[in-house]
Each structure stands twice: as C-alpha cells, then as structure tokens.
Backbone as JSON Lines, residues from 0, in Angstrom:
{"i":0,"aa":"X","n":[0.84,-1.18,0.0],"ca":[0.0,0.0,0.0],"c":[0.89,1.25,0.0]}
{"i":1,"aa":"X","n":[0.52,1.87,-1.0],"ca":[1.38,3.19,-0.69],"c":[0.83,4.46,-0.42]}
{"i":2,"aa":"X","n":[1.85,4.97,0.71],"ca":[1.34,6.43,1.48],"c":[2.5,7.29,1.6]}
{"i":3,"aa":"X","n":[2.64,8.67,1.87],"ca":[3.37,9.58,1.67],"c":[4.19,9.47,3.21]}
{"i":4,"aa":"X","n":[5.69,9.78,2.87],"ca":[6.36,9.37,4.02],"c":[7.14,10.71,4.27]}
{"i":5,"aa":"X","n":[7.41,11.23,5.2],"ca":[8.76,12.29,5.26],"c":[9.58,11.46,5.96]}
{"i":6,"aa":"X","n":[10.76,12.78,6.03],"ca":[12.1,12.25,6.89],"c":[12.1,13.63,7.68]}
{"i":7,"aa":"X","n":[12.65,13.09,8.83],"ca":[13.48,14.18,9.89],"c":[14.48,14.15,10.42]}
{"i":8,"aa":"X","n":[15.07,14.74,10.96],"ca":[16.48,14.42,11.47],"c":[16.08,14.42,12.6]}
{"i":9,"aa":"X","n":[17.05,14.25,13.89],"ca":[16.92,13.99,15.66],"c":[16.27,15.09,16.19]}
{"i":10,"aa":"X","n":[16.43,16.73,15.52],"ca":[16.07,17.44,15.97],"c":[14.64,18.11,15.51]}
{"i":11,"aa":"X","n":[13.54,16.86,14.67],"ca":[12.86,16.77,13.8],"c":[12.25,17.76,12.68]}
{"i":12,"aa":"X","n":[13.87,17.95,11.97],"ca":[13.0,19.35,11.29],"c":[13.6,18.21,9.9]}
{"i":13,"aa":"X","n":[12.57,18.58,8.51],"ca":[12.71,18.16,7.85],"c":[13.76,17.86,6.95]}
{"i":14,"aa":"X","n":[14.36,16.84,6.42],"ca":[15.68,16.78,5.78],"c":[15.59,16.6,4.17]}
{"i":15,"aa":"X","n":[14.69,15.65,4.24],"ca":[14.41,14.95,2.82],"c":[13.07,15.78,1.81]}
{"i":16,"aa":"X","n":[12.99,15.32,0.64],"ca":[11.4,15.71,0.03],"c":[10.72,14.61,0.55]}
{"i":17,"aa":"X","n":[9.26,14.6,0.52],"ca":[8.29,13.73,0.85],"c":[8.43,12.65,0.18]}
{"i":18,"aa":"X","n":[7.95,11.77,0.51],"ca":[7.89,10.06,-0.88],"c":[7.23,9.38,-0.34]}
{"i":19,"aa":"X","n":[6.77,9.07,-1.98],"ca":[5.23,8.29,-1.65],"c":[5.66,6.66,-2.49]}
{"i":20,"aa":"X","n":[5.13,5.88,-1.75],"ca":[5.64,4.47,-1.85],"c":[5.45,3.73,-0.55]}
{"i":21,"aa":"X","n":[5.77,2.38,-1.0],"ca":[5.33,1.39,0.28],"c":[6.58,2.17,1.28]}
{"i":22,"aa":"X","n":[6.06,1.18,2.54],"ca":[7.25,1.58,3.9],"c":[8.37,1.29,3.86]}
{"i":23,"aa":"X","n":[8.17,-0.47,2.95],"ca":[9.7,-0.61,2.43],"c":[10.65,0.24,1.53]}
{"i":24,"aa":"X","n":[9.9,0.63,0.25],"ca":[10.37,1.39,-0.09],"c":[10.91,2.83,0.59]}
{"i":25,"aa":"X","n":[10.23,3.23,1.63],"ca":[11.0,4.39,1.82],"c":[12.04,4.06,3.01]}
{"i":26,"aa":"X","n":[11.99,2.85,3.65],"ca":[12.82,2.01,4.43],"c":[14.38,2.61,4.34]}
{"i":27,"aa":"X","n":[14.11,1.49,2.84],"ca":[15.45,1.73,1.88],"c":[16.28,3.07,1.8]}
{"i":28,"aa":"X","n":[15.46,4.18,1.22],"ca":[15.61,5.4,0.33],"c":[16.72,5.9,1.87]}
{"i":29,"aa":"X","n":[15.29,5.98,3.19],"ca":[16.09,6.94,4.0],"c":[17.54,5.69,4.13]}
{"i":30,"aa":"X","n":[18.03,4.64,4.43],"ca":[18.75,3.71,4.18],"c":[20.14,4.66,3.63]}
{"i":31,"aa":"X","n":[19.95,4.28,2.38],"ca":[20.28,5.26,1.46],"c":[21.11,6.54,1.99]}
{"i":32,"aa":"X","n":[20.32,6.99,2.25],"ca":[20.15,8.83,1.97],"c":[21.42,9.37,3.39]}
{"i":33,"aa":"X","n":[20.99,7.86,4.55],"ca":[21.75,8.12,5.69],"c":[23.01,7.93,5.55]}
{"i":34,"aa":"X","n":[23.78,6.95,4.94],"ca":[24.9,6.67,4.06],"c":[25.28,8.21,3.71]}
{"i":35,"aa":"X","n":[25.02,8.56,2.72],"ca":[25.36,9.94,2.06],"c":[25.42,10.92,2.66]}
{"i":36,"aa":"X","n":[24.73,11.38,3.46],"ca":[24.38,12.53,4.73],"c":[25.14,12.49,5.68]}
{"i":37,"aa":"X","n":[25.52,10.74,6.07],"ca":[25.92,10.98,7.38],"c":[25.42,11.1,8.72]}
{"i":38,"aa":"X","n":[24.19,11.03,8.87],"ca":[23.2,11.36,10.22],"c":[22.26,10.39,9.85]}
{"i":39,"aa":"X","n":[21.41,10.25,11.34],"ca":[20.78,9.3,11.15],"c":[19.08,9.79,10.78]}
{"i":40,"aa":"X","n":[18.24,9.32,10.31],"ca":[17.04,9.8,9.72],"c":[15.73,9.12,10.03]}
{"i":41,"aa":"X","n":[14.98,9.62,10.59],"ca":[13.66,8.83,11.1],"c":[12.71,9.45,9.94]}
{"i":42,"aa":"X","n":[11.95,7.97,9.52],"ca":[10.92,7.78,8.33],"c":[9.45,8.25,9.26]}
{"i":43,"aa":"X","n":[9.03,8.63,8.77],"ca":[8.08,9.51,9.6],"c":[6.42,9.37,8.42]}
{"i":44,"aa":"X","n":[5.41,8.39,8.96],"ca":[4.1,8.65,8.87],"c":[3.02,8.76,9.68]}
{"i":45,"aa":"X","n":[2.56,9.9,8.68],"ca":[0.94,10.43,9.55],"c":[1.92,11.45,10.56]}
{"i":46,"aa":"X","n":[2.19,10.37,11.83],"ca":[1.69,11.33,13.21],"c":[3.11,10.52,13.53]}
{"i":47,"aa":"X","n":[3.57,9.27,13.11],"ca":[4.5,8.03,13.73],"c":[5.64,8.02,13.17]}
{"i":48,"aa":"X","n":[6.39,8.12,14.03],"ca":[7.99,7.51,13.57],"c":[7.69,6.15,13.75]}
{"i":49,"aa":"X","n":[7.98,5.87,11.84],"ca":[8.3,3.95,11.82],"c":[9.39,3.33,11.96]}
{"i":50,"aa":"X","n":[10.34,4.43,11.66],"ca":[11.84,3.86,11.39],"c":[12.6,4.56,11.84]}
{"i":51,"aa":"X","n":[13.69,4.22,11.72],"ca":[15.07,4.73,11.63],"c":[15.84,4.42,10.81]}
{"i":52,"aa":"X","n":[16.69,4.96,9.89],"ca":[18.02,4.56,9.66],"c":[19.16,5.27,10.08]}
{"i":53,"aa":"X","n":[20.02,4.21,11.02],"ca":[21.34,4.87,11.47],"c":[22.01,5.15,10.32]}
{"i":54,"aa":"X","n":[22.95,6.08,10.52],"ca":[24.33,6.64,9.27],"c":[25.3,5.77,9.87]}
C-alpha cells in the first residue's frame, strides 16, 4: 500500500522531500540517503515515527 512518508532528522525538522511508496520502499531510500548525509534519519508517517536509519 502506498502512502506519503517524510524524513526528519533527531532534531525533527525536515531533511528529505516527501515520498510516496510502500514503507519498504521508503525504508530503503532513507537507508540510502543516511549513508550519504551521514546522520541518522527517522521515516516519519501520519503522526509516527516507523523507522530509523542509522548513518
């Protein structure tokens, strides 16, 4: 099922653009994105942090 996801950083202000795709998919992306950045990134829907990816 796909729904619109953000990212935030620890201090939850936004890091990423929005993305819309399954959870796995954005699993991955922030995955990804934390690698490159360097920091770690919480996947963020609705109201819920689902994830994390450590850097």
């Amino acid at each position: 099922m796909k729904n619109r996801y953000w990212f935030t950083d620890e201090d939850g202000e936004n890091i990423l653009d929005d993305f819309c795709g399954t959870e796995k998919e954005a699993i991955e992306y922030a995955e990804k994105q934390a690698e490159i950045l360097g920091e770690n990134i919480y996947v963020n829907c609705g109201e819920d942090i689902i994830d994390v990816a450590f850097a």
